[in-house]
Coordinates of C-alpha atoms in Angstrom, one line a residue:
M1 CA 0.0 0.0 0.0
T2 CA 1.3 3.5 -0.9
T3 CA 2.4 5.5 2.2
D4 CA 0.9 9.0 2.5
A5 CA 4.4 10.5 1.9
A6 CA 4.8 8.7 -1.4
M7 CA 1.1 9.1 -2.5
P8 CA 0.7 11.5 -5.4
D9 CA -1.2 14.7 -4.8
W10 CA -4.1 13.7 -7.1
E11 CA -4.8 10.6 -5.1
K12 CA -4.5 12.6 -1.8
R13 CA -7.3 14.9 -3.0
F14 CA -9.7 12.0 -3.4
R15 CA -8.8 10.4 -0.1
A16 CA -8.9 13.6 2.0
P17 CA -11.8 13.6 4.4
R18 CA -14.8 15.7 3.1
V19 CA -18.0 16.8 4.8
S20 CA -21.3 18.2 3.4
L21 CA -22.9 21.3 4.9
P22 CA -24.7 20.1 8.1
D23 CA -28.5 20.1 8.1
W24 CA -30.1 20.8 11.4
A25 CA -33.4 20.0 13.1
E26 CA -35.7 23.1 13.1
D27 CA -36.9 22.7 16.7
A28 CA -33.6 21.2 18.1
P29 CA -30.9 23.1 16.2
D30 CA -28.1 21.5 18.2
R31 CA -28.9 18.2 16.4
S32 CA -27.3 18.0 12.9
L33 CA -26.8 15.6 10.1
F34 CA -24.0 15.6 7.5
V35 CA -22.4 13.3 4.8
S36 CA -18.7 12.4 5.1
N37 CA -16.2 10.0 3.3
T38 CA -14.2 9.5 6.5
T39 CA -14.4 5.8 6.4
G40 CA -13.6 5.6 2.7
T41 CA -17.3 5.6 1.7
Y42 CA -19.7 8.4 1.7
E43 CA -22.1 7.9 4.6
I44 CA -24.5 9.8 6.8
Y45 CA -23.4 11.0 10.3
A46 CA -25.2 12.5 13.2
W47 CA -23.7 15.4 15.2
D48 CA -24.8 16.6 18.6
R49 CA -23.4 20.1 18.7
K50 CA -24.1 20.4 22.4
T51 CA -21.9 17.5 23.3
G52 CA -19.7 17.4 20.3
E53 CA -20.4 13.8 19.7
Q54 CA -20.5 12.5 16.1
R55 CA -21.5 9.0 15.1
Q56 CA -21.9 7.2 11.8
V57 CA -25.6 6.5 11.0
T58 CA -25.4 4.4 7.9
N59 CA -23.1 1.7 6.7
R60 CA -23.8 0.3 3.3
P61 CA -21.3 -1.2 0.7
D62 CA -21.9 1.5 -1.9
G63 CA -22.6 4.5 0.5
T64 CA -25.6 6.6 1.4
T65 CA -26.2 10.3 0.9
D66 CA -29.9 11.0 1.1
G67 CA -31.0 11.7 4.6
A68 CA -33.2 14.1 6.6
L69 CA -33.9 15.0 10.3
S70 CA -37.3 15.3 11.9
P71 CA -38.0 18.8 13.2
D72 CA -37.7 17.7 16.8
G73 CA -34.4 16.0 16.1
E74 CA -35.5 12.6 17.3
W75 CA -35.4 10.7 14.0
I76 CA -33.0 10.4 11.1
W77 CA -34.6 9.3 7.9
W78 CA -32.3 7.9 5.1
F79 CA -33.0 6.3 1.7
D80 CA -32.1 2.7 1.2
D81 CA -31.9 1.8 -2.5
G82 CA -31.0 -1.4 -4.2
R83 CA -34.6 -2.8 -4.1
S84 CA -35.0 -3.4 -7.9
S85 CA -33.1 -6.6 -7.6
S86 CA -35.1 -9.8 -7.9
V87 CA -32.8 -11.4 -5.4
P88 CA -33.5 -9.9 -1.9
D89 CA -30.0 -10.9 -0.6
L90 CA -28.3 -9.3 -3.6
P91 CA -29.3 -5.6 -3.6
S92 CA -28.6 -3.6 -6.7
Y93 CA -26.9 -0.8 -5.0
G94 CA -27.0 2.5 -6.8
D95 CA -30.3 1.7 -8.6
E96 CA -32.0 4.6 -6.8
F97 CA -35.0 2.4 -6.2
G98 CA -35.9 1.7 -2.6
V99 CA -37.5 2.8 0.6
W100 CA -37.1 5.3 3.4
M101 CA -35.6 3.9 6.6
R102 CA -35.4 5.7 9.9
Q103 CA -33.2 5.5 13.0
P104 CA -33.3 7.3 16.4
F105 CA -30.9 10.3 16.6
A106 CA -29.4 8.8 19.7
G107 CA -28.6 5.5 17.9
G108 CA -30.5 2.2 17.6
A109 CA -31.8 -0.2 15.1
D110 CA -33.0 0.9 11.7
E111 CA -36.6 0.4 10.8
P112 CA -38.8 0.9 7.6
A113 CA -40.1 4.5 8.1
V114 CA -43.3 3.8 6.1
P115 CA -43.6 0.1 5.8
D116 CA -46.9 0.3 3.9
L117 CA -45.3 2.0 0.9
A118 CA -43.6 -0.3 -1.7
P119 CA -40.2 0.5 -3.0
S120 CA -40.0 3.3 -5.6
Y121 CA -37.8 6.1 -6.9
P122 CA -37.8 9.0 -4.4
A123 CA -39.8 12.1 -5.4
G124 CA -39.4 14.4 -2.4
L125 CA -39.8 14.1 1.4
A126 CA -41.1 16.6 3.9
I127 CA -41.0 15.7 7.7
G128 CA -43.4 17.7 9.8
R129 CA -44.1 18.1 13.4
E130 CA -45.8 15.6 15.6
G131 CA -45.0 12.7 13.2
T132 CA -46.6 14.1 10.0
V133 CA -44.6 13.2 6.9
V134 CA -45.3 13.6 3.2
V135 CA -43.6 11.2 0.9
G136 CA -43.1 11.4 -2.9
R137 CA -42.8 8.4 -5.0
S138 CA -42.2 7.6 -8.6
T139 CA -42.5 4.2 -10.4
D140 CA -42.7 3.2 -14.1
E141 CA -46.1 1.6 -13.5
E142 CA -47.8 4.3 -11.4
G143 CA -46.1 7.6 -12.4
S144 CA -45.9 10.1 -9.5
T145 CA -47.8 9.8 -6.2
V146 CA -47.7 11.8 -3.0
H147 CA -48.7 10.2 0.3
L148 CA -49.5 11.6 3.7
V149 CA -48.4 9.8 6.9
R150 CA -49.8 10.6 10.3
P151 CA -49.0 8.7 13.5
G152 CA -51.7 6.4 14.6
A153 CA -53.8 7.1 11.5
G154 CA -53.2 3.7 9.8
A155 CA -52.0 3.3 6.3
P156 CA -50.5 6.3 4.3
V157 CA -53.1 8.3 2.5
E158 CA -52.5 9.1 -1.2
I159 CA -53.2 12.7 -1.8
Y160 CA -51.8 13.1 -5.3
R161 CA -51.3 11.0 -8.5
H162 CA -50.3 11.7 -12.1
R163 CA -48.6 10.0 -15.0
E164 CA -46.3 12.9 -15.4
S165 CA -43.3 13.8 -13.1
A166 CA -44.2 15.4 -9.8
G167 CA -42.7 15.7 -6.3
V168 CA -43.1 17.0 -2.8
G169 CA -42.0 20.6 -2.4
D170 CA -42.6 21.3 1.3
L171 CA -45.0 20.9 4.2
S172 CA -46.2 24.1 6.0
Y173 CA -45.1 24.7 9.5
D174 CA -48.3 23.6 11.0
G175 CA -48.6 20.6 8.8
S176 CA -51.8 21.7 7.2
L177 CA -50.6 22.4 3.6
V178 CA -48.5 20.5 1.1
A179 CA -46.7 22.1 -1.8
V180 CA -46.3 20.0 -4.9
E181 CA -44.2 20.6 -7.9
H182 CA -45.7 19.0 -11.0
T183 CA -45.4 18.7 -14.8
E184 CA -48.9 17.7 -15.7
H185 CA -48.8 19.9 -18.7
G186 CA -46.0 17.7 -20.2
D187 CA -43.0 20.0 -20.0
A188 CA -40.6 18.2 -17.7
M189 CA -38.2 21.2 -17.7
H190 CA -40.7 23.7 -16.3
S191 CA -42.7 22.8 -13.2
A192 CA -46.1 24.2 -12.1
L193 CA -47.0 24.4 -8.5
R194 CA -50.1 23.1 -6.6
V195 CA -50.8 23.4 -2.9
L196 CA -53.0 20.8 -1.3
R197 CA -54.8 20.5 2.0
A198 CA -53.1 17.8 4.0
S199 CA -56.5 16.8 5.6
D200 CA -58.0 15.6 2.4
G201 CA -55.8 16.4 -0.6
S202 CA -58.1 19.0 -2.1
A203 CA -56.5 21.8 -3.9
V204 CA -55.9 25.2 -2.2
A205 CA -54.1 27.1 -4.8
E206 CA -52.4 26.6 -8.2
L207 CA -49.5 28.6 -9.9
D208 CA -48.6 27.7 -13.5
D209 CA -46.3 30.1 -15.4
T210 CA -46.3 27.7 -18.3
K211 CA -50.0 28.5 -19.0
G212 CA -50.8 24.9 -19.6
G213 CA -47.5 24.2 -21.4
T214 CA -47.6 27.1 -23.8
E215 CA -44.9 29.1 -22.1
E216 CA -41.5 27.9 -21.1
L217 CA -41.4 29.4 -17.6
G218 CA -40.7 27.3 -14.6
L219 CA -41.4 27.5 -10.8
T220 CA -39.9 25.8 -7.9
V221 CA -40.8 25.5 -4.2
L222 CA -38.2 27.2 -1.9
G223 CA -40.1 26.7 1.4
F224 CA -43.1 27.7 3.5
A225 CA -42.8 30.5 6.0
P226 CA -41.3 29.3 9.4
A227 CA -44.3 30.2 11.5
A228 CA -47.7 28.5 12.4
G229 CA -50.7 30.0 10.4
D230 CA -48.4 31.8 7.9
T231 CA -49.5 30.7 4.5
R232 CA -46.7 32.4 2.5
L233 CA -44.7 30.2 0.3
L234 CA -41.2 31.2 -1.0
V235 CA -41.2 30.4 -4.7
G236 CA -38.5 30.5 -7.4
H237 CA -39.7 31.9 -10.8
Q238 CA -38.3 32.7 -14.3
R239 CA -40.6 35.6 -15.3
R240 CA -37.7 38.0 -16.0
G241 CA -35.4 35.5 -17.8
R242 CA -33.5 34.1 -14.8
W243 CA -34.3 32.4 -11.5
E244 CA -35.6 34.8 -8.8
P245 CA -37.5 34.5 -5.6
M246 CA -41.0 35.8 -4.8
L247 CA -43.5 35.4 -2.0
W248 CA -46.8 33.7 -2.7
D249 CA -49.6 33.8 -0.1
V250 CA -51.4 30.5 -1.0
A251 CA -54.4 31.5 1.0
T252 CA -55.2 34.8 -0.7
G253 CA -53.3 34.3 -4.0
A254 CA -51.3 37.5 -3.3
E255 CA -47.8 37.6 -4.9
T256 CA -45.0 39.8 -3.6
D257 CA -42.3 40.4 -6.2
L258 CA -38.8 40.6 -4.7
R259 CA -36.8 42.7 -7.2
L260 CA -33.2 42.1 -6.4
D261 CA -30.6 44.2 -8.2
L262 CA -28.4 41.2 -8.9
P263 CA -27.5 40.0 -12.5
G264 CA -27.4 36.2 -12.1
D265 CA -29.7 33.4 -10.9
V266 CA -31.0 33.8 -7.4
S267 CA -32.1 31.2 -4.9
A268 CA -33.3 31.8 -1.3
E269 CA -34.3 30.3 2.0
W270 CA -36.0 31.8 5.1
Y271 CA -34.1 32.9 8.0
P272 CA -35.4 30.8 11.0
D273 CA -37.2 33.8 12.5
G274 CA -39.0 34.6 9.2
S275 CA -37.6 38.2 9.2
G276 CA -35.4 37.8 6.2
L277 CA -34.2 35.6 3.4
L278 CA -30.7 34.1 2.8
I279 CA -30.0 34.8 -0.8
V280 CA -27.6 32.8 -2.9
H281 CA -26.6 34.6 -6.0
G282 CA -24.8 32.7 -8.8
F283 CA -23.2 34.7 -11.7
E284 CA -20.6 33.6 -14.3
A285 CA -19.5 30.5 -12.4
R286 CA -19.1 32.2 -9.1
S287 CA -21.6 32.6 -6.2
E288 CA -22.1 34.9 -3.2
L289 CA -24.5 35.4 -0.2
W290 CA -26.8 38.2 0.7
R291 CA -29.5 38.8 3.4
Y292 CA -32.8 40.3 2.2
E293 CA -34.9 42.1 4.9
I294 CA -38.5 41.4 4.2
A295 CA -39.8 44.4 6.1
T296 CA -37.7 47.0 4.4
G297 CA -36.4 45.4 1.2
A298 CA -32.8 46.0 2.1
L299 CA -30.2 43.8 0.7
V300 CA -27.1 43.3 2.7
R301 CA -24.0 41.4 1.6
V302 CA -23.0 38.3 3.6
E303 CA -19.2 38.3 3.2
T304 CA -17.7 35.2 1.8
P305 CA -14.3 34.6 -0.1
A306 CA -14.2 34.7 -3.9
G307 CA -15.2 31.4 -5.4
S308 CA -18.3 29.1 -5.0
V309 CA -20.7 28.6 -2.3
S310 CA -22.3 25.3 -3.1
S311 CA -24.7 25.3 -0.2
A312 CA -25.6 27.5 2.7
T313 CA -28.0 27.7 5.6
A314 CA -29.1 30.4 8.2
R315 CA -28.9 29.4 11.8
P316 CA -31.3 30.5 14.6
D317 CA -28.8 32.8 16.0
G318 CA -28.6 34.7 12.7
S319 CA -25.3 33.3 11.6
V320 CA -24.8 31.7 8.2
E321 CA -23.0 28.4 7.7
Y322 CA -21.9 27.7 4.1
L323 CA -19.8 25.2 2.1
W324 CA -17.2 27.0 0.1
S325 CA -14.4 26.2 -2.3
S326 CA -12.6 27.6 -5.4
A327 CA -10.8 25.8 -8.1
A328 CA -7.6 26.2 -6.2
E329 CA -8.7 25.7 -2.7
P330 CA -10.4 22.6 -1.2
P331 CA -13.9 22.7 0.2
V332 CA -14.5 23.8 3.8
V333 CA -17.6 24.5 5.9
R334 CA -17.4 28.0 7.3
S335 CA -19.6 30.2 9.5
T336 CA -20.0 34.0 9.3
D337 CA -19.3 33.9 13.1
G338 CA -15.7 33.1 12.1
G339 CA -13.9 29.8 11.9
V340 CA -14.5 26.4 10.5
V341 CA -17.8 24.6 11.4
L342 CA -16.7 21.0 10.7
D343 CA -13.1 19.9 10.4
P344 CA -12.9 16.2 9.8
P345 CA -9.8 14.4 11.0
G346 CA -7.1 13.2 8.6
P347 CA -4.7 14.7 6.0
K348 CA -6.0 17.8 4.1
A349 CA -6.4 17.9 0.4
P350 CA -3.5 19.5 -1.5
P351 CA -4.5 22.6 -3.4
S352 CA -4.8 22.8 -7.1
L353 CA -4.6 25.7 -9.6
P354 CA -6.9 28.6 -10.3
V355 CA -9.1 29.0 -13.3
E356 CA -9.1 31.6 -16.0
D357 CA -12.3 32.9 -17.6
V358 CA -12.5 32.8 -21.4
W359 CA -15.4 34.0 -23.5
V360 CA -15.7 32.7 -27.1
E361 CA -18.1 33.7 -29.7
G362 CA -20.3 30.7 -30.5
P363 CA -23.2 30.1 -33.0
G364 CA -25.8 30.9 -30.2
G365 CA -23.9 33.7 -28.5
R366 CA -20.9 34.1 -26.2
V367 CA -19.7 30.9 -24.6
H368 CA -18.1 30.9 -21.2
A369 CA -15.2 28.5 -20.5
L370 CA -13.1 27.8 -17.4
V371 CA -9.5 27.1 -18.3
Q372 CA -6.7 25.7 -16.0
R373 CA -3.1 25.5 -17.2
P374 CA -0.6 23.1 -15.7
A375 CA 2.0 24.5 -13.3
E376 CA 4.9 23.8 -15.7
G377 CA 5.5 24.5 -19.3
E378 CA 4.6 27.0 -21.9
G379 CA 2.3 25.0 -24.2
P380 CA 0.7 24.0 -26.4
F381 CA -0.4 21.4 -23.8
P382 CA -2.2 18.1 -24.1
T383 CA -5.7 19.3 -23.2
V384 CA -8.7 17.7 -21.6
F385 CA -12.1 19.1 -22.4
E386 CA -14.0 18.0 -19.3
V387 CA -17.7 18.2 -20.2
H388 CA -20.2 18.7 -17.4
G389 CA -23.3 16.5 -16.9
G390 CA -26.9 17.6 -16.4
P391 CA -27.4 19.0 -18.9
A392 CA -29.1 21.5 -16.5
W393 CA -25.9 22.2 -14.6
H394 CA -22.8 24.4 -15.0
D395 CA -19.2 24.2 -14.2
S396 CA -18.0 26.8 -11.6
D397 CA -15.0 28.1 -9.9
A398 CA -15.2 25.2 -7.3
F399 CA -12.7 22.5 -6.3
A400 CA -12.8 19.4 -8.3
S401 CA -10.4 16.5 -7.8
G402 CA -10.8 15.1 -11.3
P403 CA -9.5 18.2 -13.2
A404 CA -6.9 18.6 -10.6
A405 CA -5.6 15.1 -11.4
W406 CA -5.2 16.0 -15.1
L407 CA -3.3 19.2 -14.2
D408 CA -0.9 17.2 -12.1
H409 CA -0.1 15.1 -15.1
G410 CA 0.7 18.0 -17.3
Y411 CA -2.6 18.6 -19.1
A412 CA -4.5 21.8 -19.5
V413 CA -8.2 21.5 -18.6
V414 CA -11.0 23.3 -20.3
R415 CA -14.6 23.2 -19.0
V416 CA -17.4 24.6 -21.3
N417 CA -20.7 25.9 -20.1
Y418 CA -22.5 25.2 -23.4
R419 CA -26.0 26.0 -24.2
G420 CA -28.3 24.0 -22.0
S421 CA -26.2 25.0 -18.9
T422 CA -27.7 26.8 -16.0
G423 CA -26.3 30.0 -14.6
Y424 CA -26.6 32.1 -17.8
G425 CA -30.3 32.9 -18.0
R426 CA -33.4 30.9 -19.1
E427 CA -32.9 31.4 -22.8
W428 CA -29.3 29.8 -22.7
T429 CA -30.7 26.9 -20.7
D430 CA -33.7 26.4 -22.8
A431 CA -31.9 26.6 -26.1
L432 CA -31.4 22.9 -25.8
K433 CA -34.4 21.6 -27.7
H434 CA -34.8 19.1 -30.6
R435 CA -31.2 19.2 -31.9
V436 CA -30.1 17.7 -28.5
G437 CA -26.4 17.1 -28.2
L438 CA -25.6 18.7 -31.5
I439 CA -26.2 22.2 -30.0
E440 CA -23.9 21.7 -27.1
L441 CA -21.1 20.3 -29.4
E442 CA -21.3 23.5 -31.5
D443 CA -20.3 25.5 -28.4
I444 CA -17.7 23.0 -27.4
E445 CA -16.2 23.1 -31.0
A446 CA -16.0 27.0 -30.8
V447 CA -14.0 26.8 -27.6
R448 CA -11.9 24.0 -29.0
E449 CA -11.0 26.2 -32.0
W450 CA -10.0 29.0 -29.6
A451 CA -7.9 26.6 -27.4
V452 CA -5.9 25.5 -30.5
T453 CA -5.5 28.9 -32.2
S454 CA -4.5 30.6 -28.9
G455 CA -1.6 28.1 -28.5
L456 CA -3.1 26.5 -25.3
A457 CA -4.0 23.1 -26.7
D458 CA -1.9 20.8 -28.8
P459 CA -4.4 19.8 -31.7
E460 CA -2.9 16.2 -31.8
R461 CA -3.4 15.6 -28.1
L462 CA -7.0 16.7 -27.4
V463 CA -9.1 14.6 -25.0
L464 CA -12.9 14.7 -24.9
S465 CA -14.2 13.5 -21.5
G466 CA -17.2 13.6 -19.4
G467 CA -19.7 11.7 -17.2
S468 CA -23.5 11.3 -17.5
W469 CA -24.6 13.9 -20.1
G470 CA -21.0 14.8 -20.4
G471 CA -20.2 11.2 -21.3
Y472 CA -23.1 11.3 -23.8
L473 CA -21.6 14.5 -25.5
T474 CA -18.2 12.8 -25.5
L475 CA -19.5 9.8 -27.6
L476 CA -21.6 12.0 -29.7
G477 CA -18.6 14.3 -30.3
L478 CA -16.3 11.5 -31.2
G479 CA -18.8 10.3 -33.8
T480 CA -19.8 13.6 -35.4
R481 CA -16.4 15.3 -35.2
P482 CA -14.0 12.2 -35.6
D483 CA -10.9 14.2 -36.6
A484 CA -11.2 16.8 -33.8
W485 CA -10.3 14.5 -30.9
A486 CA -7.4 12.2 -30.1
V487 CA -8.9 10.3 -27.2
G488 CA -12.5 9.9 -25.7
L489 CA -13.3 9.1 -22.1
A490 CA -17.0 8.6 -21.4
A491 CA -18.3 7.7 -17.9
V492 CA -22.0 6.5 -17.5
P493 CA -23.0 7.8 -20.9
V494 CA -26.1 7.8 -23.1
A495 CA -24.7 5.7 -25.9
D496 CA -27.8 4.4 -27.7
Y497 CA -30.6 7.0 -27.2
V498 CA -33.6 4.8 -28.2
T499 CA -32.6 1.9 -25.9
A500 CA -31.7 4.2 -23.1
Y501 CA -35.2 5.7 -23.4
E502 CA -36.7 2.2 -23.2
D503 CA -34.8 1.2 -20.0
E504 CA -34.4 4.5 -18.1
M505 CA -36.4 5.7 -15.1
E506 CA -39.8 7.2 -15.9
A507 CA -38.7 10.8 -14.9
L508 CA -36.0 10.8 -17.5
K509 CA -38.2 9.5 -20.1
A510 CA -40.4 12.6 -19.5
L511 CA -37.3 14.8 -19.7
D512 CA -36.3 13.2 -23.0
R513 CA -39.8 13.8 -24.4
T514 CA -39.5 17.5 -23.5
L515 CA -36.0 17.9 -25.0
L516 CA -36.7 16.0 -28.2
G517 CA -40.4 16.9 -28.6
G518 CA -41.8 13.5 -28.2
S519 CA -41.0 9.7 -27.8
P520 CA -38.8 7.6 -30.1
E521 CA -42.0 6.4 -31.8
E522 CA -43.2 10.0 -32.3
V523 CA -40.0 11.7 -33.5
P524 CA -37.6 8.8 -34.5
E525 CA -35.6 11.1 -36.8
R526 CA -34.6 13.4 -33.7
Y527 CA -33.5 10.5 -31.6
A528 CA -31.4 9.1 -34.5
A529 CA -29.8 12.4 -35.1
S530 CA -28.9 12.9 -31.4
S531 CA -27.8 9.3 -30.7
P532 CA -24.1 8.4 -30.4
L533 CA -25.0 5.0 -31.8
T534 CA -25.9 6.6 -35.2
Y535 CA -22.3 7.8 -35.6
V536 CA -20.4 4.9 -34.1
D537 CA -18.9 3.7 -37.2
A538 CA -17.2 7.0 -37.9
V539 CA -15.3 7.0 -34.5
K540 CA -11.6 7.1 -35.0
A541 CA -10.2 8.0 -31.6
P542 CA -9.5 5.3 -28.9
V543 CA -12.5 5.3 -26.5
H544 CA -12.6 4.3 -22.8
I545 CA -16.1 3.8 -21.4
S546 CA -16.9 3.2 -17.6
A547 CA -20.5 2.1 -16.6
G548 CA -22.4 1.2 -13.5
V549 CA -24.3 -2.1 -14.1
N550 CA -27.2 -0.8 -11.8
D551 CA -27.5 2.6 -13.4
P552 CA -31.2 3.7 -13.8
R553 CA -30.3 6.8 -15.7
C554 CA -27.9 5.6 -18.4
P555 CA -28.7 1.8 -18.3
I556 CA -26.1 -0.8 -19.1
R557 CA -28.0 -2.4 -22.1
Q558 CA -27.6 0.6 -24.3
I559 CA -23.9 1.0 -23.5
D560 CA -23.4 -2.7 -24.5
N561 CA -25.1 -2.0 -27.8
Y562 CA -22.6 0.8 -28.5
V563 CA -19.7 -1.3 -27.3
D564 CA -20.7 -4.2 -29.5
R565 CA -20.7 -2.0 -32.5
L566 CA -17.2 -0.7 -31.7
A567 CA -15.9 -4.3 -31.3
A568 CA -17.6 -5.5 -34.5
R569 CA -15.3 -3.2 -36.6
G570 CA -12.2 -3.6 -34.4
A571 CA -12.3 0.0 -33.1
V572 CA -9.8 0.7 -30.3
H573 CA -11.7 0.7 -27.0
E574 CA -11.7 -0.4 -23.4
V575 CA -14.8 -0.9 -21.1
Y576 CA -14.9 -0.9 -17.4
R577 CA -18.0 -2.0 -15.6
Y578 CA -18.5 -1.6 -11.9
D579 CA -21.1 -2.8 -9.5
A580 CA -23.0 0.4 -8.6
G581 CA -25.3 2.9 -10.2
H582 CA -24.8 6.4 -11.8
G583 CA -21.4 6.8 -10.2
S584 CA -19.9 5.5 -7.0
L585 CA -19.8 6.7 -3.4
V586 CA -16.7 4.5 -2.6
V587 CA -13.4 6.5 -2.6
E588 CA -11.3 3.6 -3.8
E589 CA -13.6 3.0 -6.8
R590 CA -13.5 6.7 -7.7
I591 CA -9.6 6.6 -7.6
K592 CA -9.5 3.4 -9.7
Q593 CA -11.7 5.1 -12.4
V594 CA -9.6 8.3 -12.6
A595 CA -6.4 6.1 -12.7
L596 CA -7.9 4.1 -15.7
D597 CA -8.7 7.3 -17.5
L598 CA -5.3 8.7 -16.9
A599 CA -3.6 5.5 -18.0
F600 CA -5.7 5.2 -21.1
A601 CA -4.9 8.7 -22.1
A602 CA -1.2 8.3 -21.5
K603 CA -1.1 5.0 -23.4
H604 CA -2.5 6.7 -26.5
L605 CA -1.0 10.1 -26.4
G606 CA 2.4 9.4 -24.9
T607 CA 1.9 11.8 -21.9
R608 CA 3.1 11.4 -18.4
P609 CA 2.3 8.0 -16.9
V610 CA 0.0 7.7 -13.9

């Protein structure tokens, strides 16, 4: 085994202990929950701030990250997937199909939280006071359902059902109202909102900015006001071309527009006393925090370092805790009171290198790319285009161990926030329609051209790489632009779009119908044009593919179809299959996959060995 002194920095970054931003119980704020990789697998931990005691809550072979605390801090709920397996003793870890379990905060045996509900994909969870819980479920057979659970009331009561995607948004402070996000209009990218009475499931209010699916304007639930009898719901909307918050009184229908003089997307949560909102503002791959005073409309900056705040929460004493990092500096949980909130034991992650901002003219407007250069050399460098997943996501000035590993091996790294990415306004995100995959690759190609002509990138040593949607774009790019790339690295990709549609979870089928304008039967030509399988015979670059055999998002059968076509014509490729789902929560597995990618690129480009 490699000693810590001899271990390379790239591996140290993966092994370094990480913690998430702690969640806390609303009525018992000293009781917190967080996720950490301290044992080598990402698991849920309980933390009693009053005593300082921390203990591991979950212990599963492939890790656990989905958990929640009851408001009184007495119970920890966590999601136990792997239930799609037909063999009970051989769970399909990572399949995202399972049930909610619960465990006392003080420790004890796990028990099914809602034993009368069959396994499903999770679709939101809201734990209320006095044992009231709202559970969202999704299955291929039933579509979306929402169930109300009350202690001593018998079996859960179904209060919502629809074939299209829907999920639990929030439960009001007094447990009388349930907010549901739904896409009954058929547009999976833009939700409408419905508020139901918990007592009988009857509708109280409806907010639909899509106007029945004719407008591409979405809404999202940000949370009910933290006071009994207060019927205001904090809502995110896109009415001015970007995400912004507003207050909606679901009892009266009154809407209070919060016009914040901030240029980027804005999310928000309530301060615990209800007097203000904690604002998270994201703009051009960085983020910052503000406090909005509801009574006066004043907007006050909450000071954080330059970089990215990936999550933040306001505490009852008015302080703010936040998880911060930059491309150069590893993540840390800080408080505005000063100091580090959680500092896990063990060696710290070595720093990496800062990003540069590059703006390139593309066919749909200016494209933002984040560029990192290796510490040594003048270039042109072997260069990795690391393509983000989602597609509704964006790369930011945040710490990432994967890109840092490439930098350590002498590569430049370029990350492109192509059309379809979030963070650049609604039109940029919603540009991804019908010509799916091809649109994003046009923007990547524009940045590729800049990278070569500027002298950054060696055109003979260009790597196209990505996971999930980024893996999909990698395979599609290798086939549609076979002379542009020297190596391709695709993790958990969509490879055969039609077969992927047949096998994937129902919520993703709905998204595909929205993106492509219908099902494969309705618009077969669009699925063919956007499928990597269509262009597989044109691929020239060596390809490395990694895939989780239990993946419900990019299922294994469609990847096998693509690999079979590569093999049939003797194309250079390697495939790595691992026993998990859409990625792994095991540190050793993550390290292995990065090492395989580094070795594959070095083998075919003659670059620095792992």
